[in-house]
Amino acid sequence: MGYLQKRIEADGIIYPGNVLKIDSFLNHQIDPKVMKEIEAEFYDYFKDRKVTKVLTVEASGIAPAIMVAAHFDVPMLFAKKARPATLKAEDAFVTDVYSYTKKITSKVMVNKAYLTADDSVLIIDDFLANGEASLGLVDIVRQAGAKVAGVGICVEKSFQPGRGRLEEAGLDVYSIVRIEAIDSENQRITFKEGH
Amino acid sequence: MGYLQKRIEADGIIYPGNVLKIDSFLNHQIDPKVMKEIEAEFYDYFKDRKVTKVLTVEASGIAPAIMVAAHFDVPMLFAKKARPATLKAEDAFVTDVYSYTKKITSKVMVNKAYLTADDSVLIIDDFLANGEASLGLVDIVRQAGAKVAGVGICVEKSFQPGRGRLEEAGLDVYSIVRIEAIDSENQRITFKEGH
């Protein structure tokens, strides 16, 4: 069992409605040991994909993404949720991301200068549930005419449709930890084998 | 001359009104070589301060902060701009941060569980201009009864009051690169000696 899974078992907090909170080590406070496990494991899996860039979306994808990018020694790029004053609308690749939690659609964007048709892009995110954020990033990569080298996820909720949607889109997904079920009544997490 | 300064000279874009854009390597696309220089230099300067935690604010502080935290092998914590549904108001340290660019005051917050009076906190941010974000983080650390070990800044605009305000508050500030002046008319950046 990996270190991230151990920390989820030890320190994950389950809220009513099968909500898992792991912000003591992944997405508010961040344990560098989790990051080091992630960067090594993603590197090992994706190392033959000629990765030229790592892409994520702000804010909680940034920490794992920069660690992975540093391991590959390639630039990391994070999609922004608001357009900076210095970025004209026509100079950005923009896509819509629907949030099932907040029930709103918002835009995320990347400066066109930083993705080209020659790029082989590894997409990294902290969570995969419905797959909206990852699919938005895939859309941005494809707008640039670039290739998606793969999708690396820290924690996958395998009982939600995100992974299936990404695989249907022809993508290779690797998740460090896969969660089969969250049972808030009995305060139990069931993990799924494989990545 | 360090690598970050070289990249600013080579790739920084100066906009009218003395605005410097360095988002091709620091805060949208991120060059891992910049991060590796930063983490080594901050470690070297702050290594005797018994740092127990690295603190920043989302989003563009996260990449340098996690790299520094990994180097120190301590947790990184980023202040959030919106309160997650699972965090009650009374469980958060909250402070106001005024943005001179956007002319609005917004709140940033940290879960009280992740900062204690025993912590010695290194504050990291990508930019220092008026010092509002860093002073907000200092306020959060002090609300927790913790100690600020120091403030590490990637790029300081030395012609703005941020550094002076932090030093007046009794803080030790170390900046990788200090910018004395940005001259948009002549497209010239003048750097300041020292850190």
CSV table of C-alpha atoms in Angstrom, one decimal:
chain,number,residue,atom,x,y,z
A,1,MET,CA,0.0,0.0,0.0
A,2,GLY,CA,1.3,3.4,-1.0
A,3,TYR,CA,1.9,6.3,1.3
A,4,LEU,CA,-1.0,8.4,0.0
A,5,GLN,CA,-3.4,5.6,0.6
A,6,LYS,CA,-2.1,5.1,4.1
A,7,ARG,CA,-2.6,8.8,4.8
A,8,ILE,CA,-6.2,8.7,3.4
A,9,GLU,CA,-6.9,5.7,5.7
A,10,ALA,CA,-5.3,7.4,8.7
A,11,ASP,CA,-6.4,11.0,8.2
A,12,GLY,CA,-9.2,11.2,5.7
A,13,ILE,CA,-12.4,12.6,7.2
A,14,ILE,CA,-15.7,11.3,5.9
A,15,TYR,CA,-18.6,13.8,5.9
A,16,PRO,CA,-22.3,12.9,5.4
A,17,GLY,CA,-23.2,12.4,1.8
A,18,ASN,CA,-20.0,10.3,1.2
A,19,VAL,CA,-17.8,13.4,1.0
A,20,LEU,CA,-14.1,12.7,1.7
A,21,LYS,CA,-12.0,15.5,3.0
A,22,ILE,CA,-8.2,15.0,2.7
A,23,ASP,CA,-7.1,18.6,3.0
A,24,SER,CA,-4.7,17.9,5.8
A,25,PHE,CA,-2.2,16.4,3.4
A,26,LEU,CA,-3.4,17.0,-0.2
A,27,ASN,CA,-5.2,20.2,-1.1
A,28,HIS,CA,-4.9,22.8,1.7
A,29,GLN,CA,-2.0,21.6,3.8
A,30,ILE,CA,0.2,19.4,1.6
A,31,ASP,CA,2.5,16.7,2.8
A,32,PRO,CA,5.7,16.7,0.7
A,33,LYS,CA,6.1,13.0,1.2
A,34,VAL,CA,2.8,12.5,-0.7
A,35,MET,CA,4.2,14.8,-3.4
A,36,LYS,CA,7.4,12.8,-3.6
A,37,GLU,CA,5.5,9.5,-4.0
A,38,ILE,CA,3.3,11.0,-6.7
A,39,GLU,CA,6.1,12.5,-8.8
A,40,ALA,CA,8.1,9.3,-8.7
A,41,GLU,CA,5.1,7.1,-9.6
A,42,PHE,CA,3.9,9.3,-12.4
A,43,TYR,CA,7.4,9.6,-13.8
A,44,ASP,CA,7.8,5.8,-13.8
A,45,TYR,CA,4.5,5.3,-15.6
A,46,PHE,CA,4.7,8.2,-18.2
A,47,LYS,CA,8.4,8.4,-18.7
A,48,ASP,CA,8.4,7.0,-22.3
A,49,ARG,CA,5.7,9.4,-23.5
A,50,LYS,CA,8.2,12.2,-24.5
A,51,VAL,CA,6.4,14.6,-22.2
A,52,THR,CA,7.2,18.2,-23.0
A,53,LYS,CA,4.8,20.0,-20.6
A,54,VAL,CA,2.7,19.3,-17.5
A,55,LEU,CA,-0.7,21.0,-17.4
A,56,THR,CA,-3.1,21.4,-14.5
A,57,VAL,CA,-5.8,23.9,-13.3
A,58,GLU,CA,-5.5,26.2,-10.4
A,59,ALA,CA,-5.4,25.9,-7.4
A,60,SER,CA,-5.1,22.5,-5.9
A,61,GLY,CA,-3.6,20.8,-9.0
A,62,ILE,CA,-0.5,23.1,-8.9
A,63,ALA,CA,1.5,21.4,-6.1
A,64,PRO,CA,1.4,17.9,-7.6
A,65,ALA,CA,1.9,19.3,-11.1
A,66,ILE,CA,5.0,21.3,-10.4
A,67,MET,CA,6.6,18.4,-8.5
A,68,VAL,CA,6.0,16.1,-11.5
A,69,ALA,CA,7.2,18.8,-14.0
A,70,ALA,CA,10.4,19.2,-12.0
A,71,HIS,CA,10.9,15.5,-12.1
A,72,PHE,CA,10.5,15.4,-15.9
A,73,ASP,CA,12.4,18.7,-16.1
A,74,VAL,CA,9.8,20.3,-18.4
A,75,PRO,CA,7.7,23.4,-17.9
A,76,MET,CA,4.4,23.3,-15.8
A,77,LEU,CA,1.5,25.3,-17.0
A,78,PHE,CA,-1.7,25.9,-15.0
A,79,ALA,CA,-5.0,26.9,-16.5
A,80,LYS,CA,-6.4,30.1,-14.9
A,81,LYS,CA,-9.9,30.7,-13.7
A,82,ALA,CA,-9.8,34.4,-14.4
A,83,ARG,CA,-8.2,36.2,-17.4
A,84,PRO,CA,-5.3,38.4,-16.3
A,85,ALA,CA,-5.5,42.0,-17.5
A,86,THR,CA,-2.4,41.4,-19.7
A,87,LEU,CA,-4.0,38.5,-21.6
A,88,LYS,CA,-6.4,39.4,-24.5
A,89,ALA,CA,-9.4,37.1,-25.0
A,90,GLU,CA,-8.2,36.2,-28.5
A,91,ASP,CA,-4.8,35.1,-27.1
A,92,ALA,CA,-6.2,32.4,-24.8
A,93,PHE,CA,-7.4,28.9,-25.3
A,94,VAL,CA,-10.6,28.8,-23.2
A,95,THR,CA,-12.9,26.0,-22.2
A,96,ASP,CA,-15.9,25.5,-20.0
A,97,VAL,CA,-15.8,23.4,-16.8
A,98,TYR,CA,-19.0,22.4,-15.1
A,99,SER,CA,-18.8,22.0,-11.3
A,100,TYR,CA,-21.2,19.4,-10.0
A,101,THR,CA,-20.5,20.5,-6.4
A,102,LYS,CA,-21.2,24.2,-7.1
A,103,LYS,CA,-23.7,23.6,-10.0
A,104,ILE,CA,-22.1,26.3,-12.1
A,105,THR,CA,-20.1,26.4,-15.4
A,106,SER,CA,-17.0,28.4,-15.3
A,107,LYS,CA,-14.2,29.1,-17.8
A,108,VAL,CA,-10.6,28.1,-17.5
A,109,MET,CA,-7.9,29.4,-19.9
A,110,VAL,CA,-4.3,29.1,-21.0
A,111,ASN,CA,-2.2,31.7,-22.9
A,112,LYS,CA,-1.9,30.4,-26.5
A,113,ALA,CA,1.8,31.2,-26.5
A,114,TYR,CA,2.5,28.4,-24.1
A,115,LEU,CA,1.0,25.4,-25.9
A,116,THR,CA,1.9,24.4,-29.5
A,117,ALA,CA,1.2,21.5,-31.8
A,118,ASP,CA,4.6,20.1,-31.0
A,119,ASP,CA,3.7,19.6,-27.3
A,120,SER,CA,3.1,16.2,-25.7
A,121,VAL,CA,1.2,17.2,-22.5
A,122,LEU,CA,0.8,15.3,-19.3
A,123,ILE,CA,-2.3,16.4,-17.5
A,124,ILE,CA,-2.2,16.2,-13.7
A,125,ASP,CA,-4.9,16.8,-11.1
A,126,ASP,CA,-5.5,16.1,-7.4
A,127,PHE,CA,-9.0,14.6,-7.7
A,128,LEU,CA,-10.9,12.9,-10.5
A,129,ALA,CA,-14.7,12.5,-9.9
A,130,ASN,CA,-16.9,13.5,-12.9
A,131,GLY,CA,-13.9,14.4,-15.0
A,132,GLU,CA,-15.0,17.9,-15.9
A,133,ALA,CA,-11.8,19.6,-15.1
A,134,SER,CA,-9.6,17.0,-16.8
A,135,LEU,CA,-11.8,17.0,-19.9
A,136,GLY,CA,-11.6,20.8,-20.0
A,137,LEU,CA,-7.8,20.5,-20.0
A,138,VAL,CA,-7.9,17.9,-22.7
A,139,ASP,CA,-10.0,20.3,-24.8
A,140,ILE,CA,-7.4,23.0,-24.3
A,141,VAL,CA,-4.6,20.7,-25.4
A,142,ARG,CA,-6.5,19.6,-28.5
A,143,GLN,CA,-7.4,23.3,-29.4
A,144,ALA,CA,-3.6,23.8,-29.5
A,145,GLY,CA,-3.2,20.8,-31.8
A,146,ALA,CA,-1.0,19.2,-29.2
A,147,LYS,CA,-1.1,15.6,-28.0
A,148,VAL,CA,-2.2,14.4,-24.5
A,149,ALA,CA,0.5,12.2,-23.2
A,150,GLY,CA,-1.7,10.9,-20.4
A,151,VAL,CA,-3.7,11.9,-17.4
A,152,GLY,CA,-2.2,11.5,-13.9
A,153,ILE,CA,-4.6,11.7,-11.0
A,154,CYS,CA,-3.8,11.7,-7.3
A,155,VAL,CA,-7.1,10.4,-6.0
A,156,GLU,CA,-9.8,8.9,-8.2
A,157,LYS,CA,-13.3,8.4,-7.1
A,158,SER,CA,-13.9,5.2,-9.2
A,159,PHE,CA,-17.6,5.2,-8.3
A,160,GLN,CA,-18.1,8.4,-10.3
A,161,PRO,CA,-18.0,8.6,-14.2
A,162,GLY,CA,-14.8,10.7,-14.7
A,163,ARG,CA,-12.4,7.8,-15.5
A,164,GLY,CA,-14.8,6.2,-17.9
A,165,ARG,CA,-15.3,9.5,-19.7
A,166,LEU,CA,-11.6,10.1,-20.1
A,167,GLU,CA,-11.0,6.6,-21.4
A,168,GLU,CA,-13.8,7.0,-23.9
A,169,ALA,CA,-12.0,10.1,-25.1
A,170,GLY,CA,-9.1,7.8,-25.9
A,171,LEU,CA,-6.9,8.8,-22.9
A,172,ASP,CA,-4.5,6.8,-20.8
A,173,VAL,CA,-5.4,7.5,-17.1
A,174,TYR,CA,-3.1,6.6,-14.2
A,175,SER,CA,-4.4,7.2,-10.7
A,176,ILE,CA,-2.2,6.9,-7.6
A,177,VAL,CA,-5.1,5.9,-5.4
A,178,ARG,CA,-8.5,4.6,-6.6
A,179,ILE,CA,-11.5,4.8,-4.2
A,180,GLU,CA,-14.2,2.2,-4.8
A,181,ALA,CA,-16.7,3.4,-2.2
A,182,ILE,CA,-17.1,6.0,0.6
A,183,ASP,CA,-19.5,4.9,3.3
A,184,SER,CA,-20.3,7.8,5.6
A,185,GLU,CA,-22.7,5.8,7.7
A,186,ASN,CA,-20.0,3.3,8.7
A,187,GLN,CA,-17.1,5.8,8.2
A,188,ARG,CA,-15.4,3.3,5.8
A,189,ILE,CA,-13.4,3.8,2.6
A,190,THR,CA,-13.0,0.9,0.2
A,191,PHE,CA,-10.1,1.1,-2.2
A,192,LYS,CA,-9.9,-0.4,-5.7
A,193,GLU,CA,-7.0,-2.4,-6.9
A,194,GLY,CA,-4.8,-1.2,-9.7
A,195,HIS,CA,-4.1,2.3,-11.0
B,1,MET,CA,23.6,36.7,-11.8
B,2,GLY,CA,21.0,34.1,-10.9
B,3,TYR,CA,18.9,32.1,-13.3
B,4,LEU,CA,15.6,33.9,-12.4
B,5,GLN,CA,17.2,37.3,-13.0
B,6,LYS,CA,18.5,36.1,-16.4
B,7,ARG,CA,15.0,34.8,-17.4
B,8,ILE,CA,13.5,38.2,-16.4
B,9,GLU,CA,16.0,40.0,-18.5
B,10,ALA,CA,15.5,37.6,-21.5
B,11,ASP,CA,11.8,37.0,-21.3
B,12,GLY,CA,10.1,39.5,-19.1
B,13,ILE,CA,7.6,41.7,-21.0
B,14,ILE,CA,7.1,45.3,-20.0
B,15,TYR,CA,3.7,46.8,-20.4
B,16,PRO,CA,2.8,50.5,-20.3
B,17,GLY,CA,2.5,51.8,-16.8
B,18,ASN,CA,5.6,49.9,-15.7
B,19,VAL,CA,3.9,46.5,-15.5
B,20,LEU,CA,6.2,43.6,-15.7
B,21,LYS,CA,4.8,40.3,-17.0
B,22,ILE,CA,6.8,37.2,-16.3
B,23,ASP,CA,4.2,34.5,-16.7
B,24,SER,CA,6.1,32.5,-19.2
B,25,PHE,CA,8.3,31.2,-16.4
B,26,LEU,CA,6.9,32.2,-13.0
B,27,ASN,CA,3.2,32.4,-12.6
B,28,HIS,CA,1.3,30.8,-15.4
B,29,GLN,CA,3.9,28.7,-17.2
B,30,ILE,CA,6.5,27.7,-14.6
B,31,ASP,CA,10.1,26.8,-15.4
B,32,PRO,CA,11.3,24.1,-13.0
B,33,LYS,CA,14.8,25.5,-13.2
B,34,VAL,CA,13.6,28.7,-11.6
B,35,MET,CA,11.9,26.6,-8.9
B,36,LYS,CA,15.1,24.7,-8.2
B,37,GLU,CA,17.1,27.8,-7.9
B,38,ILE,CA,14.5,29.3,-5.5
B,39,GLU,CA,14.2,26.3,-3.2
B,40,ALA,CA,18.0,26.0,-2.9
B,41,GLU,CA,18.5,29.7,-2.2
B,42,PHE,CA,15.7,30.0,0.4
B,43,TYR,CA,16.8,26.8,2.1
B,44,ASP,CA,20.4,28.1,2.3
B,45,TYR,CA,19.2,31.4,3.8
B,46,PHE,CA,16.5,30.1,6.2
B,47,LYS,CA,17.9,26.7,7.1
B,48,ASP,CA,18.7,27.6,10.7
B,49,ARG,CA,15.2,29.0,11.5
B,50,LYS,CA,13.7,25.6,12.6
B,51,VAL,CA,11.0,26.0,9.9
B,52,THR,CA,8.1,23.6,10.7
B,53,LYS,CA,5.7,24.9,7.9
B,54,VAL,CA,5.7,26.8,4.7
B,55,LEU,CA,2.8,29.2,4.1
B,56,THR,CA,1.6,30.9,0.9
B,57,VAL,CA,-1.6,32.0,-0.7
B,58,GLU,CA,-3.3,30.5,-3.8
B,59,ALA,CA,-2.7,30.4,-6.6
B,60,SER,CA,0.7,31.6,-7.9
B,61,GLY,CA,2.5,31.2,-4.6
B,62,ILE,CA,1.8,27.4,-4.5
B,63,ALA,CA,4.5,26.2,-6.9
B,64,PRO,CA,7.4,27.9,-5.2
B,65,ALA,CA,6.0,27.1,-1.8
B,66,ILE,CA,5.7,23.4,-2.3
B,67,MET,CA,9.2,23.2,-3.8
B,68,VAL,CA,10.6,25.0,-0.8
B,69,ALA,CA,8.6,22.8,1.6
B,70,ALA,CA,9.8,19.7,0.0
B,71,HIS,CA,13.4,20.9,0.4
B,72,PHE,CA,12.8,21.5,4.1
B,73,ASP,CA,10.7,18.3,4.3
B,74,VAL,CA,7.9,20.1,6.2
B,75,PRO,CA,4.2,20.6,5.2
B,76,MET,CA,3.2,23.4,2.9
B,77,LEU,CA,-0.1,25.2,3.6
B,78,PHE,CA,-1.8,27.6,1.2
B,79,ALA,CA,-4.4,30.2,2.3
B,80,LYS,CA,-7.6,29.9,0.4
B,81,LYS,CA,-9.6,32.7,-1.2
B,82,ALA,CA,-12.9,30.9,-0.7
B,83,ARG,CA,-14.1,29.0,2.2
B,84,PRO,CA,-14.7,25.3,1.4
B,85,ALA,CA,-18.1,23.9,2.3
B,86,THR,CA,-16.5,21.6,4.9
B,87,LEU,CA,-14.7,24.4,6.8
B,88,LYS,CA,-16.9,26.3,9.3
B,89,ALA,CA,-16.2,30.1,9.7
B,90,GLU,CA,-15.2,29.6,13.3
B,91,ASP,CA,-12.7,27.0,12.4
B,92,ALA,CA,-10.7,29.3,10.1
B,93,PHE,CA,-8.1,32.0,10.7
B,94,VAL,CA,-9.2,34.8,8.3
B,95,THR,CA,-7.6,38.0,7.3
B,96,ASP,CA,-8.3,40.8,4.8
B,97,VAL,CA,-6.0,41.4,1.8
B,98,TYR,CA,-6.4,44.6,-0.3
B,99,SER,CA,-5.5,44.3,-4.0
B,100,TYR,CA,-4.1,47.6,-5.4
B,101,THR,CA,-4.5,46.2,-8.9
B,102,LYS,CA,-8.1,45.2,-8.5
B,103,LYS,CA,-9.0,47.8,-5.9
B,104,ILE,CA,-10.9,45.4,-3.8
B,105,THR,CA,-10.5,43.8,-0.4
B,106,SER,CA,-10.9,40.1,-0.2
B,107,LYS,CA,-10.5,37.5,2.6
B,108,VAL,CA,-8.0,34.7,2.7
B,109,MET,CA,-8.2,31.9,5.2
B,110,VAL,CA,-6.5,28.9,6.7
B,111,ASN,CA,-8.0,26.0,8.7
B,112,LYS,CA,-7.1,26.6,12.3
B,113,ALA,CA,-6.2,22.9,12.7
B,114,TYR,CA,-3.1,23.4,10.5
B,115,LEU,CA,-1.3,26.2,12.4
B,116,THR,CA,-0.4,26.0,16.1
B,117,ALA,CA,1.6,28.1,18.6
B,118,ASP,CA,4.5,25.6,18.1
B,119,ASP,CA,4.9,26.4,14.4
B,120,SER,CA,7.8,28.4,13.0
B,121,VAL,CA,6.4,29.5,9.6
B,122,LEU,CA,8.3,30.4,6.5
B,123,ILE,CA,6.1,32.6,4.3
B,124,ILE,CA,6.7,32.3,0.5
B,125,ASP,CA,5.3,34.3,-2.3
B,126,ASP,CA,6.0,34.9,-6.0
B,127,PHE,CA,5.8,38.7,-6.0
B,128,LEU,CA,6.2,41.4,-3.4
B,129,ALA,CA,4.9,44.8,-4.3
B,130,ASN,CA,2.7,46.6,-1.6
B,131,GLY,CA,3.1,43.7,0.7
B,132,GLU,CA,-0.7,43.2,1.3
B,133,ALA,CA,-0.7,39.4,0.7
B,134,SER,CA,2.4,38.8,2.8
B,135,LEU,CA,1.2,41.0,5.6
B,136,GLY,CA,-2.1,39.0,5.5
B,137,LEU,CA,-0.2,35.8,5.9
B,138,VAL,CA,1.8,37.3,8.8
B,139,ASP,CA,-1.5,38.2,10.5
B,140,ILE,CA,-2.8,34.6,10.1
B,141,VAL,CA,0.5,33.2,11.6
B,142,ARG,CA,0.2,35.6,14.5
B,143,GLN,CA,-3.5,34.8,15.1
B,144,ALA,CA,-2.3,31.2,15.6
B,145,GLY,CA,0.3,32.4,18.1
B,146,ALA,CA,2.9,30.9,15.9
B,147,LYS,CA,6.2,32.5,14.9
B,148,VAL,CA,7.2,33.9,11.4
B,149,ALA,CA,10.5,32.4,10.6
B,150,GLY,CA,10.9,34.7,7.6
B,151,VAL,CA,9.5,35.8,4.3
B,152,GLY,CA,10.9,34.5,1.1
B,153,ILE,CA,10.0,36.4,-2.1
B,154,CYS,CA,10.8,35.4,-5.7
B,155,VAL,CA,10.5,38.8,-7.2
B,156,GLU,CA,10.5,42.0,-5.2
B,157,LYS,CA,9.5,45.4,-6.6
B,158,SER,CA,11.8,47.4,-4.5
B,159,PHE,CA,10.3,50.7,-5.7
B,160,GLN,CA,7.0,49.8,-3.9
B,161,PRO,CA,6.5,49.8,-0.2
B,162,GLY,CA,6.0,46.1,0.6
B,163,ARG,CA,9.5,45.3,1.8
B,164,GLY,CA,9.6,48.3,4.1
B,165,ARG,CA,6.3,47.4,5.6
B,166,LEU,CA,7.4,43.9,6.3
B,167,GLU,CA,10.6,45.0,7.8
B,168,GLU,CA,8.7,47.5,10.0
B,169,ALA,CA,6.6,44.6,11.2
B,170,GLY,CA,9.9,43.0,12.4
B,171,LEU,CA,10.3,40.4,9.7
B,172,ASP,CA,13.3,39.1,7.9
B,173,VAL,CA,12.7,39.3,4.2
B,174,TYR,CA,14.8,37.5,1.6
B,175,SER,CA,14.1,38.2,-2.1
B,176,ILE,CA,15.7,36.1,-4.9
B,177,VAL,CA,15.5,39.1,-7.3
B,178,ARG,CA,15.0,42.7,-6.5
B,179,ILE,CA,13.8,45.2,-9.1
B,180,GLU,CA,14.8,48.8,-8.6
B,181,ALA,CA,12.9,50.2,-11.5
B,182,ILE,CA,10.8,49.3,-14.5
B,183,ASP,CA,10.9,51.7,-17.4
B,184,SER,CA,8.2,51.0,-19.9
B,185,GLU,CA,9.2,53.9,-22.2
B,186,ASN,CA,12.7,52.5,-22.7
B,187,GLN,CA,11.8,48.9,-22.1
B,188,ARG,CA,14.4,48.6,-19.4
B,189,ILE,CA,14.5,46.9,-16.0
B,190,THR,CA,17.0,47.9,-13.4
B,191,PHE,CA,17.9,45.4,-10.7
B,192,LYS,CA,18.9,46.2,-7.1
B,193,GLU,CA,21.9,44.5,-5.5
B,194,GLY,CA,21.5,42.2,-2.5
B,195,HIS,CA,18.5,40.1,-1.4
